[in-house]
Coordinates of C-alpha atoms in Angstrom, one line a residue:
X1 CA 62.7 163.4 106.5
X2 CA 62.8 161.0 109.4
X3 CA 61.6 157.4 109.1
X4 CA 61.5 154.3 111.3
X5 CA 64.5 151.9 111.2
X6 CA 65.9 148.8 112.8
X7 CA 69.7 148.1 112.9
X8 CA 70.6 144.8 111.3
X9 CA 74.4 145.1 111.7
X10 CA 77.2 147.6 112.6
X11 CA 80.9 147.6 112.0
X12 CA 83.7 150.0 112.7
X13 CA 84.8 152.3 109.9
X14 CA 88.0 154.3 110.0
X15 CA 89.1 155.6 113.4
X16 CA 85.9 156.9 115.0
X17 CA 83.0 156.1 112.7
X18 CA 80.6 153.3 112.1
X19 CA 78.9 151.7 109.1
X20 CA 75.4 150.5 109.9
X21 CA 73.0 148.4 107.9
X22 CA 69.5 149.5 108.5
X23 CA 66.0 148.1 107.6
X24 CA 63.5 150.8 106.8
X25 CA 60.1 150.6 105.1
X26 CA 60.7 153.1 102.3
X27 CA 64.3 152.2 101.5
X28 CA 64.5 148.6 102.6
X29 CA 68.0 147.7 103.5
X30 CA 70.2 150.8 103.5
X31 CA 73.8 151.3 104.5
X32 CA 74.7 154.5 106.4
X33 CA 77.9 156.0 107.8
X34 CA 77.7 157.4 111.3
X35 CA 80.7 159.7 111.3
X36 CA 82.3 160.0 114.7
X37 CA 79.8 157.5 115.9
X38 CA 82.3 155.6 118.2
X39 CA 83.2 158.7 120.2
X40 CA 82.1 158.5 123.9
X41 CA 79.0 157.2 125.4
X42 CA 76.7 159.6 123.5
X43 CA 78.0 158.5 120.1
X44 CA 75.8 156.8 117.6
X45 CA 77.2 153.4 118.8
X46 CA 75.0 153.8 121.9
X47 CA 71.9 154.3 119.8
X48 CA 72.6 152.0 116.8
X49 CA 71.7 148.8 118.7
X50 CA 70.0 145.8 117.2
X51 CA 66.3 145.2 118.0
X52 CA 65.7 148.8 118.8
X53 CA 63.2 150.9 116.8
X54 CA 64.8 154.2 115.8
X55 CA 63.8 157.3 114.0
X56 CA 66.6 158.1 111.5
X57 CA 67.5 160.6 108.8
X58 CA 70.2 160.2 106.2
X59 CA 71.3 161.8 103.0
X60 CA 73.3 160.9 99.9
X61 CA 72.8 158.9 96.7
X62 CA 75.7 156.4 96.8
X63 CA 76.0 152.9 98.2
X64 CA 76.5 154.3 101.6
X65 CA 74.4 157.3 102.9
X66 CA 75.5 159.7 105.6
X67 CA 73.5 159.3 108.8
X68 CA 72.4 162.8 110.0
X69 CA 70.2 161.8 113.0
X70 CA 69.2 158.7 115.0
X71 CA 66.8 158.8 117.9
X72 CA 65.7 155.8 119.9
X73 CA 61.9 155.1 119.9
X74 CA 61.5 151.7 121.4
X75 CA 63.9 149.0 122.7
X76 CA 63.1 145.3 122.6
X77 CA 65.0 143.1 124.9
X78 CA 65.9 139.6 123.6
X79 CA 67.7 137.1 125.8
X80 CA 68.7 133.5 125.5
X81 CA 67.1 131.7 122.6
X82 CA 65.3 134.8 121.6
X83 CA 68.5 136.7 121.1
X84 CA 69.8 134.1 118.6
X85 CA 66.4 134.0 116.9
X86 CA 66.7 137.8 116.4
X87 CA 70.3 137.5 115.1
X88 CA 69.0 134.8 112.7
X89 CA 66.4 137.2 111.3
X90 CA 68.9 140.0 110.9
X91 CA 71.3 137.7 109.0
X92 CA 68.6 136.5 106.7
X93 CA 67.7 140.0 105.8
X94 CA 71.3 141.0 105.3
X95 CA 71.9 138.1 103.0
X96 CA 68.6 138.2 101.0
X97 CA 67.7 141.9 100.7
X98 CA 69.2 144.2 98.0
X99 CA 70.0 147.7 99.1
X100 CA 67.6 150.6 98.5
X101 CA 64.5 148.7 97.5
X102 CA 61.4 149.7 99.5
X103 CA 60.2 146.8 101.7
X104 CA 57.2 148.0 103.8
X105 CA 55.7 144.5 104.2
X106 CA 59.0 143.0 105.3
X107 CA 59.6 145.9 107.7
X108 CA 56.2 145.4 109.2
X109 CA 56.6 141.6 109.5
X110 CA 60.1 142.0 111.0
X111 CA 58.8 144.5 113.6
X112 CA 55.9 142.2 114.5
X113 CA 58.1 139.1 114.8
X114 CA 60.6 140.9 117.1
X115 CA 57.7 142.1 119.3
X116 CA 56.4 138.5 119.5
X117 CA 59.8 137.2 120.4
X118 CA 60.4 139.8 123.1
X119 CA 57.1 139.1 124.8
X120 CA 57.5 135.3 125.0
X121 CA 57.6 133.9 128.5
X122 CA 61.2 132.8 129.1
X123 CA 60.3 129.3 130.3
X124 CA 58.5 128.6 127.0
X125 CA 60.6 130.7 124.6
X126 CA 62.4 127.8 122.9
X127 CA 59.0 126.2 122.1
X128 CA 57.0 129.2 121.3
X129 CA 59.5 131.1 119.1
X130 CA 59.4 128.4 116.4
X131 CA 56.0 129.4 114.9
X132 CA 57.0 133.0 114.8
X133 CA 60.2 132.2 112.9
X134 CA 58.6 129.9 110.4
X135 CA 55.8 132.4 109.7
X136 CA 58.4 135.1 109.1
X137 CA 60.4 132.9 106.7
X138 CA 57.3 131.9 104.7
X139 CA 56.2 135.6 104.4
X140 CA 59.7 136.6 103.5
X141 CA 59.9 134.1 100.7
X142 CA 56.6 135.5 99.3
X143 CA 57.7 139.2 99.6
X144 CA 60.9 138.5 97.7
X145 CA 59.1 136.6 94.9
X146 CA 60.3 133.2 95.9
X147 CA 57.1 132.0 97.5
X148 CA 54.9 129.1 96.4
X149 CA 51.4 127.8 97.3
X150 CA 51.2 125.4 100.2
X151 CA 47.9 124.0 99.1
X152 CA 48.6 123.5 95.4
X153 CA 51.2 121.7 93.4
X154 CA 53.2 122.8 90.4
X155 CA 50.5 121.3 88.1
X156 CA 47.8 123.4 89.7
X157 CA 46.2 120.5 91.5
X158 CA 45.0 120.8 95.1
X159 CA 47.4 119.3 97.7
X160 CA 45.9 116.1 99.1
X161 CA 46.4 115.2 102.8
X162 CA 47.2 111.5 102.1
X163 CA 49.9 112.2 99.5
X164 CA 53.6 113.1 99.9
X165 CA 55.2 116.0 98.1
X166 CA 58.7 117.4 97.4
X167 CA 59.7 120.9 96.8
X168 CA 61.2 122.0 93.5
X169 CA 63.0 125.2 94.5
X170 CA 61.6 128.4 92.9
X171 CA 58.8 126.4 91.3
X172 CA 56.7 124.7 94.0
X173 CA 55.4 121.4 95.3
X174 CA 55.4 118.2 93.3
X175 CA 53.8 114.9 94.1
X176 CA 56.5 112.4 94.9
X177 CA 56.8 110.0 92.0
X178 CA 54.3 111.9 89.9
X179 CA 56.7 113.4 87.5
X180 CA 60.4 113.2 86.5
X181 CA 60.7 116.8 87.6
X182 CA 60.9 115.7 91.2
X183 CA 63.8 113.4 90.5
X184 CA 66.8 114.2 92.8
X185 CA 64.7 116.0 95.4
X186 CA 65.0 113.8 98.4
X187 CA 63.1 115.7 101.1
X188 CA 59.5 114.7 101.3
X189 CA 56.6 116.4 103.0
X190 CA 53.2 115.0 104.1
X191 CA 50.3 116.6 102.4
X192 CA 48.4 116.9 105.7
X193 CA 51.2 119.0 107.2
X194 CA 51.4 121.2 104.1
X195 CA 47.7 121.9 104.4
X196 CA 48.1 122.8 108.0
X197 CA 50.7 125.3 107.1
X198 CA 48.5 126.7 104.4
X199 CA 45.8 127.2 107.1
X200 CA 48.4 128.9 109.4
X201 CA 48.0 126.0 111.9
X202 CA 51.5 125.6 113.4
X203 CA 50.5 124.0 116.8
X204 CA 51.5 120.4 116.1
X205 CA 55.2 119.5 116.5
X206 CA 55.2 117.5 113.3
X207 CA 53.8 120.5 111.3
X208 CA 56.5 122.8 112.8
X209 CA 59.2 120.3 111.8
X210 CA 57.8 120.2 108.3
X211 CA 57.8 124.0 108.2
X212 CA 61.5 124.2 109.3
X213 CA 62.6 121.6 106.7
X214 CA 60.5 123.3 104.0
X215 CA 61.7 126.9 104.6
X216 CA 65.3 125.8 105.0
X217 CA 65.2 124.1 101.6
X218 CA 63.4 127.0 100.0
X219 CA 65.9 129.6 101.4
X220 CA 69.1 127.6 100.8
X221 CA 69.4 128.4 97.1
X222 CA 69.2 132.1 97.8
X223 CA 71.8 132.2 100.6
X224 CA 74.7 131.5 98.2
X225 CA 75.7 128.1 99.8
X226 CA 77.3 129.8 102.7
X227 CA 76.4 128.8 106.3
X228 CA 74.6 131.2 108.5
X229 CA 76.9 132.6 111.3
X230 CA 73.9 133.0 113.7
X231 CA 73.2 129.2 113.5
X232 CA 76.9 128.5 114.4
X233 CA 76.7 130.9 117.3
X234 CA 73.5 129.3 118.5
X235 CA 75.0 125.8 118.4
X236 CA 77.9 126.9 120.6
X237 CA 75.5 128.5 123.1
X238 CA 73.4 125.4 122.9
X239 CA 76.3 123.2 123.8
X240 CA 76.7 125.2 127.0
X241 CA 73.0 125.4 127.9
X242 CA 72.0 121.9 126.9
X243 CA 69.1 123.0 124.7
X244 CA 68.1 121.4 121.4
X245 CA 66.0 124.1 119.7
X246 CA 67.6 126.1 116.9
X247 CA 66.6 128.8 114.4

C-alpha cells in the first residue's frame, strides 16, 4: 500500500544502492533501501530528494525496509535561508524520532512548515521563517511528550506577565527565586513573553527571541549533547552572505 513520505536523508549503500530515511504518517521515521537506486538518471536518487512529497511503498520487517516504489507528488523549492531551515527540521527529526512509530501529527506539521517556508517572499525570508520554525519546535516537543504549558508553572499557578521564569527541562516553568528547584538554571524568561507564546503571538522580536532560547534549551537534553550539523553549515553560509539569522 502506498503512503505519503518526505525524504529526511539519503546515503550511498554498497555499489549502486541508497539508504533513505523517510518521514511517513503511519510509520513515522522509516529507513529503506533503494536497491540500484544510484544507477542512471532514472534511479531512485533522482526521486528521493529532500523537501519533495512522494508516494512510496516498501516491505520488510527489519530495521531497514526494501523500497518497492517511489513516485514524486509535489516538489517544494527551498533556497537561501529557507534551505538551511529545512535542513534543520530534517536533522531535528532524524535525531529525535525513533524508527517505526506512527507520527501523523508530526508529519502534518512538517508538511505545513515546509509549505510555509517555500512560499515566503525571498526578501523577507530571514525574518518570516522564524515564527514557522519556533511553532514547529514547540509542537514537536508536545508530540514527543516533552512539552510543557507556557501559561502555567510547575506548581500549577498561572504565569504572570510581570514575573520572570526559568525552564526546568522535562518539567516546566518555575518562578525565578521561588523554589530551590530552579537553582542552577540560568536562563530567564519574561512572563509577558511566555504568555504571548501561549497565545500564539509571535510578531514581536523580543517574543521570538524568547521562543528561540526556550526551545533550544528544551531540545538540548534530547539531542545527546552533539551539535547540529545544519547550524554549522548555516554559519558558514552566513559568513559569506553577511546575514545574522539562524535556525
